[in-house]
Amino acid sequence: MAQEQGGFPKIRQPEFQRMRVTLTIGVIGLCVASYILGAWQGISTTMPPSIMYTKTQCGDGILRASNTSSGRSSRAHLDFQAHHQVGLNESSFAAEKFPPCQLKYSEYTPCQDPRRARKFPKIMMQYRERHCPRKEERFRCLIPAPLNYKNPFKWPQSRDYAWYDNIPHRELSIEKAVQNWIQVEGNRFRFPGGGTMFPHGADAYIDDIDALISLTDGSIRTALDTGCGVASWGAYLIKRNIIAMSFAPRDSHEAQVQFALERGVPAMIGVMSTDRIPYPARAFDMAHCSRCLIPWNKLDGIYLIEVDRVLRPGGYWILSGPPIHWKRHFKGWERTEEDLKQEQDGIEDLAKRLCWKKVVEKGDLAIWQKPINHMECVNSRKADETPQICQSNDVDSAWYKKMETCISPLPDVNSEDEVAGGVLEKWPKRAFAVPPRITRGSVSGLTAEKFQEDNKLWAERVDYYKKLIPPLAKGRYRNVMDMNAGMGGFAAALMKYPLWAMNVVPSGSVHDSLGVIYERGFIGTYQDWCEAFSTYPRTYDLIHADKIFSFYQGRCDITYILLEMDRILRPEGTVIFRDSVEVLIKIQAITEGMRWKSQIMDHESGPFNPEKILVAVKTYWTGDPTQKQ
């Protein structure tokens, strides 16, 4: 037989092919086995030792670490329960450790700091608007809880009670004693449900409104309460399936918004001044002012024009207090009859020029209704009549956007019977119906198909969260914040639980979806997370952060975002982060220096998804009155 050059016999072709196939299969098998082993080891090594807490007789926590092999098996060791008083030793992690701020800053609100506010003009309440500290003025310390801080009462008991040690202010119980806002009973506050214009309680007051316009048929779901006090109006609307966004300025009455949130009622620090309130156009079914002391008929009607912007077509505005029913109350209000009559005449005239219709005035209540479209309003207006319709359609922008003295235009309609922007479903069907802003293509990139997919996605994710955090389904959390809310799918998936969600849409997001969220019957706000949120410390039980840190990487120092989260999170509160492993490891390193305990978990789809979940718990500790800084 002939031989190849070099003396080697020629290998038969079929045998050679079989050897190549066998070798290829062997190499692939080794690669797969190595990948699985490496992925398993990678997940294990990113898991810090899980933490178990044991209370001593003195109430101090002793840390016990036990190594675990996977996120799924170790998640049971994260302690999500409320203990009221649990102290934990600091972690030995070598990263930056953030010291506690002085105890006098236990109620620090960075962008509404009364000391900074004194530098700004008082005209139009400008000094009570947001004025955030410069970068060099930011605190790089942890806001402490007051001494003897306790976890708040659970809902619905929290509606009526709060611990005195959590908000040690008696001022309102003295100043508003006759009006029954708040009472001190031993070591706790009680909220009788009273208010300046509802001495018989918020429940009876709401019944009076319900007798004039229906609050129970599902057509009214979202409400705005300007100058809310301790938010008793919003608190008692909840059982009627109406959720109110309540706001009041910092320090008009001591800690009023803080009291509201301690009760488990939605509220924000805010004021009607020169900037638009941070909500989109056509957001609220109903707006309310009960002696909120806003000069509605002054300044070319700018404040009522702003209410018109955020009120949906066909929505209601309710006014009680001066000047309504002035013939009876003028002596108690210490104002002249002429002055009060002039104020009411001015409001009536302005409402007509906004094309509002007065529905009823009965007793201490007056109610107006916004038209369902602007067709008749535009056709009947005189050329020089004020306020004019705005030329710009930029009606949703509301983050540091100045108010205007022109009427925000409504979407075009084809007939006088058509509702501008589309008809909203009644609650609760509204929560899962495709919002009109999506069906009309008003938000670029959002479609009905994506909306339905988003709902399904978040239902699956919340089911997974319940396994990671068992207290989620057991009433452990009341005040929930979604820092990057998208279309509101997270809030919708939580509807069956006794909680409410503050849906935040970061300013500068690709999709301005806050209007979509409101059309679903949920509430929320715009926010730039490079700045502090408009709330008091310790006002949220659960914070959800979906890829928010990827969004802000390169925009600002994420350490300050985490310090802000620590400020607004209650002791023993929980945070859920969703992001890439690289981002979560950075977050985990920073939060260990903030006295948080955390665990990286698998994605709900399994360990091979590059996105992971970090679950963190803020430990319990309080300020030290002897600390010097």
mmCIF file of C-alpha atoms in Angstrom, residues 116-298:
data_model
loop_
_atom_site.group_PDB
_atom_site.id
_atom_site.type_symbol
_atom_site.label_atom_id
_atom_site.label_comp_id
_atom_site.label_asym_id
_atom_site.label_seq_id
_atom_site.Cartn_x
_atom_site.Cartn_y
_atom_site.Cartn_z
ATOM 1 C CA ARG A 116 -31.802 77.838 54.929
ATOM 2 C CA ALA A 117 -35.332 79.002 54.164
ATOM 3 C CA ARG A 118 -34.770 82.251 56.069
ATOM 4 C CA LYS A 119 -32.395 83.372 53.305
ATOM 5 C CA PHE A 120 -35.171 83.460 50.686
ATOM 6 C CA PRO A 121 -37.996 85.958 50.081
ATOM 7 C CA LYS A 122 -41.273 85.496 51.936
ATOM 8 C CA ILE A 123 -43.327 86.881 49.057
ATOM 9 C CA MET A 124 -45.514 84.127 47.587
ATOM 10 C CA MET A 125 -44.102 81.744 50.242
ATOM 11 C CA GLN A 126 -40.874 81.370 48.271
ATOM 12 C CA TYR A 127 -38.904 80.641 51.415
ATOM 13 C CA ARG A 128 -40.938 77.459 51.905
ATOM 14 C CA GLU A 129 -40.239 76.068 48.449
ATOM 15 C CA ARG A 130 -37.506 73.502 47.805
ATOM 16 C CA HIS A 131 -34.041 74.964 48.442
ATOM 17 C CA CYS A 132 -31.586 72.071 48.469
ATOM 18 C CA PRO A 133 -28.090 72.228 49.985
ATOM 19 C CA ARG A 134 -25.082 72.630 47.729
ATOM 20 C CA LYS A 135 -22.775 69.649 47.272
ATOM 21 C CA GLU A 136 -20.333 70.892 49.889
ATOM 22 C CA GLU A 137 -23.194 71.406 52.377
ATOM 23 C CA ARG A 138 -24.556 67.874 52.213
ATOM 24 C CA PHE A 139 -24.413 65.740 55.323
ATOM 25 C CA ARG A 140 -22.254 62.635 55.109
ATOM 26 C CA CYS A 141 -23.706 61.158 58.260
ATOM 27 C CA LEU A 142 -26.767 59.128 59.256
ATOM 28 C CA ILE A 143 -29.878 60.918 60.508
ATOM 29 C CA PRO A 144 -30.605 59.412 63.945
ATOM 30 C CA ALA A 145 -33.952 58.290 65.263
ATOM 31 C CA PRO A 146 -35.052 60.022 68.492
ATOM 32 C CA LEU A 147 -34.467 58.296 71.803
ATOM 33 C CA ASN A 148 -36.919 55.463 72.565
ATOM 34 C CA TYR A 149 -38.120 55.344 68.960
ATOM 35 C CA LYS A 150 -40.678 52.577 68.389
ATOM 36 C CA ASN A 151 -42.021 51.038 65.207
ATOM 37 C CA PRO A 152 -45.352 52.701 64.350
ATOM 38 C CA PHE A 153 -48.692 51.086 65.033
ATOM 39 C CA LYS A 154 -49.925 48.816 62.259
ATOM 40 C CA TRP A 155 -52.658 49.935 59.928
ATOM 41 C CA PRO A 156 -55.558 50.524 60.546
ATOM 42 C CA GLN A 157 -54.701 51.280 64.190
ATOM 43 C CA SER A 158 -52.043 53.758 63.022
ATOM 44 C CA ARG A 159 -54.755 55.963 61.510
ATOM 45 C CA ASP A 160 -55.797 56.861 65.048
ATOM 46 C CA TYR A 161 -52.604 56.461 67.103
ATOM 47 C CA ALA A 162 -48.885 57.279 67.014
ATOM 48 C CA TRP A 163 -46.107 56.996 69.591
ATOM 49 C CA TYR A 164 -45.212 60.262 71.293
ATOM 50 C CA ASP A 165 -41.480 59.355 71.353
ATOM 51 C CA ASN A 166 -41.422 59.114 67.550
ATOM 52 C CA ILE A 167 -42.641 62.703 67.049
ATOM 53 C CA PRO A 168 -42.168 64.461 70.394
ATOM 54 C CA HIS A 169 -44.174 67.605 69.589
ATOM 55 C CA ARG A 170 -47.104 68.741 71.707
ATOM 56 C CA GLU A 171 -47.601 72.035 69.880
ATOM 57 C CA LEU A 172 -50.482 70.874 67.685
ATOM 58 C CA SER A 173 -52.331 69.283 70.611
ATOM 59 C CA ILE A 174 -52.283 72.688 72.326
ATOM 60 C CA GLU A 175 -52.675 75.039 69.347
ATOM 61 C CA LYS A 176 -55.451 72.967 67.736
ATOM 62 C CA ALA A 177 -57.021 71.610 70.929
ATOM 63 C CA VAL A 178 -60.468 73.043 70.177
ATOM 64 C CA GLN A 179 -60.397 71.684 66.622
ATOM 65 C CA ASN A 180 -59.546 68.106 67.664
ATOM 66 C CA TRP A 181 -56.610 67.619 65.320
ATOM 67 C CA ILE A 182 -54.541 65.653 67.794
ATOM 68 C CA GLN A 183 -54.546 64.734 71.491
ATOM 69 C CA VAL A 184 -51.836 63.434 73.831
ATOM 70 C CA GLU A 185 -52.779 60.318 75.799
ATOM 71 C CA GLY A 186 -49.911 59.126 77.973
ATOM 72 C CA ASN A 187 -47.069 57.894 75.754
ATOM 73 C CA ARG A 188 -49.024 58.199 72.523
ATOM 74 C CA PHE A 189 -50.947 60.604 70.332
ATOM 75 C CA ARG A 190 -54.553 60.043 69.366
ATOM 76 C CA PHE A 191 -56.068 61.486 66.192
ATOM 77 C CA PRO A 192 -59.815 62.044 66.708
ATOM 78 C CA GLY A 193 -60.261 62.923 63.029
ATOM 79 C CA GLY A 194 -61.098 66.542 63.660
ATOM 80 C CA GLY A 195 -60.156 69.535 61.566
ATOM 81 C CA THR A 196 -60.603 73.271 61.406
ATOM 82 C CA MET A 197 -63.755 73.003 59.282
ATOM 83 C CA PHE A 198 -64.958 69.596 60.446
ATOM 84 C CA PRO A 199 -65.408 69.756 64.233
ATOM 85 C CA HIS A 200 -67.602 66.627 64.124
ATOM 86 C CA GLY A 201 -64.787 64.645 62.529
ATOM 87 C CA ALA A 202 -63.477 63.944 59.043
ATOM 88 C CA ASP A 203 -65.863 61.016 58.572
ATOM 89 C CA ALA A 204 -68.954 63.197 59.042
ATOM 90 C CA TYR A 205 -67.415 65.916 56.853
ATOM 91 C CA ILE A 206 -66.775 63.410 54.045
ATOM 92 C CA ASP A 207 -70.354 62.155 54.382
ATOM 93 C CA ASP A 208 -71.505 65.747 53.793
ATOM 94 C CA ILE A 209 -69.443 65.852 50.588
ATOM 95 C CA ASP A 210 -70.777 62.453 49.530
ATOM 96 C CA ALA A 211 -74.325 63.810 49.829
ATOM 97 C CA LEU A 212 -73.418 66.456 47.215
ATOM 98 C CA ILE A 213 -71.225 64.445 44.800
ATOM 99 C CA SER A 214 -70.833 60.666 44.773
ATOM 100 C CA LEU A 215 -67.670 59.403 46.422
ATOM 101 C CA THR A 216 -68.611 55.721 46.326
ATOM 102 C CA ASP A 217 -69.345 54.816 42.694
ATOM 103 C CA GLY A 218 -65.669 54.505 41.665
ATOM 104 C CA SER A 219 -65.591 57.590 39.448
ATOM 105 C CA ILE A 220 -63.495 59.509 42.011
ATOM 106 C CA ARG A 221 -60.278 57.719 42.927
ATOM 107 C CA THR A 222 -57.406 60.254 43.186
ATOM 108 C CA ALA A 223 -57.647 63.394 45.315
ATOM 109 C CA LEU A 224 -55.411 66.346 46.112
ATOM 110 C CA ASP A 225 -55.502 67.968 49.561
ATOM 111 C CA THR A 226 -53.770 71.358 49.689
ATOM 112 C CA GLY A 227 -52.725 72.481 53.166
ATOM 113 C CA CYS A 228 -53.609 69.095 54.611
ATOM 114 C CA GLY A 229 -52.859 69.530 58.320
ATOM 115 C CA VAL A 230 -52.340 66.024 59.729
ATOM 116 C CA ALA A 231 -54.185 64.596 56.681
ATOM 117 C CA SER A 232 -57.310 63.374 58.473
ATOM 118 C CA TRP A 233 -59.352 64.057 55.321
ATOM 119 C CA GLY A 234 -57.101 61.728 53.346
ATOM 120 C CA ALA A 235 -57.018 59.194 56.182
ATOM 121 C CA TYR A 236 -60.793 58.771 56.209
ATOM 122 C CA LEU A 237 -61.126 58.740 52.411
ATOM 123 C CA ILE A 238 -59.124 55.514 52.261
ATOM 124 C CA LYS A 239 -62.012 53.322 53.399
ATOM 125 C CA ARG A 240 -63.993 54.768 50.475
ATOM 126 C CA ASN A 241 -61.283 53.558 48.048
ATOM 127 C CA ILE A 242 -60.104 57.119 47.398
ATOM 128 C CA ILE A 243 -56.396 57.874 47.756
ATOM 129 C CA ALA A 244 -55.356 61.462 48.465
ATOM 130 C CA MET A 245 -52.046 63.157 47.832
ATOM 131 C CA SER A 246 -51.858 65.512 50.809
ATOM 132 C CA PHE A 247 -49.270 68.236 51.189
ATOM 133 C CA ALA A 248 -48.473 71.100 53.513
ATOM 134 C CA PRO A 249 -45.421 73.335 53.992
ATOM 135 C CA ARG A 250 -42.718 72.555 56.509
ATOM 136 C CA ASP A 251 -43.347 74.186 59.908
ATOM 137 C CA SER A 252 -46.643 75.968 59.248
ATOM 138 C CA HIS A 253 -47.693 73.828 62.173
ATOM 139 C CA GLU A 254 -44.986 71.692 63.750
ATOM 140 C CA ALA A 255 -44.436 68.368 61.954
ATOM 141 C CA GLN A 256 -47.931 68.125 60.418
ATOM 142 C CA VAL A 257 -46.782 66.120 57.373
ATOM 143 C CA GLN A 258 -44.630 63.945 59.626
ATOM 144 C CA PHE A 259 -47.719 63.130 61.701
ATOM 145 C CA ALA A 260 -49.624 62.204 58.532
ATOM 146 C CA LEU A 261 -46.967 59.750 57.360
ATOM 147 C CA GLU A 262 -46.537 58.315 60.843
ATOM 148 C CA ARG A 263 -50.255 57.494 60.659
ATOM 149 C CA GLY A 264 -49.715 55.612 57.393
ATOM 150 C CA VAL A 265 -51.423 58.265 55.261
ATOM 151 C CA PRO A 266 -49.904 59.563 51.969
ATOM 152 C CA ALA A 267 -48.392 63.047 52.324
ATOM 153 C CA MET A 268 -45.501 65.235 51.167
ATOM 154 C CA ILE A 269 -43.923 68.474 52.251
ATOM 155 C CA GLY A 270 -45.047 71.029 49.691
ATOM 156 C CA VAL A 271 -46.388 74.516 49.131
ATOM 157 C CA MET A 272 -48.141 76.432 46.388
ATOM 158 C CA SER A 273 -45.658 79.212 45.717
ATOM 159 C CA THR A 274 -43.970 79.971 42.375
ATOM 160 C CA ASP A 275 -43.153 76.471 41.081
ATOM 161 C CA ARG A 276 -45.717 74.024 39.755
ATOM 162 C CA ILE A 277 -46.658 71.332 42.230
ATOM 163 C CA PRO A 278 -44.778 68.145 41.151
ATOM 164 C CA TYR A 279 -47.673 66.300 39.510
ATOM 165 C CA PRO A 280 -48.676 65.937 35.857
ATOM 166 C CA ALA A 281 -51.658 67.572 34.178
ATOM 167 C CA ARG A 282 -55.075 65.903 34.491
ATOM 168 C CA ALA A 283 -53.946 63.821 37.493
ATOM 169 C CA PHE A 284 -56.640 64.229 40.145
ATOM 170 C CA ASP A 285 -60.359 63.467 40.140
ATOM 171 C CA MET A 286 -60.924 65.824 43.053
ATOM 172 C CA ALA A 287 -59.033 68.680 44.745
ATOM 173 C CA HIS A 288 -59.772 69.992 48.222
ATOM 174 C CA CYS A 289 -59.000 73.013 50.388
ATOM 175 C CA SER A 290 -60.290 73.194 53.944
ATOM 176 C CA ARG A 291 -59.175 76.530 55.341
ATOM 177 C CA CYS A 292 -55.824 76.045 53.629
ATOM 178 C CA LEU A 293 -55.240 79.835 53.629
ATOM 179 C CA ILE A 294 -54.196 79.965 49.957
ATOM 180 C CA PRO A 295 -55.098 83.330 48.350
ATOM 181 C CA TRP A 296 -57.072 81.826 45.476
ATOM 182 C CA ASN A 297 -58.359 85.134 44.132
ATOM 183 C CA LYS A 298 -55.013 86.973 44.270
#
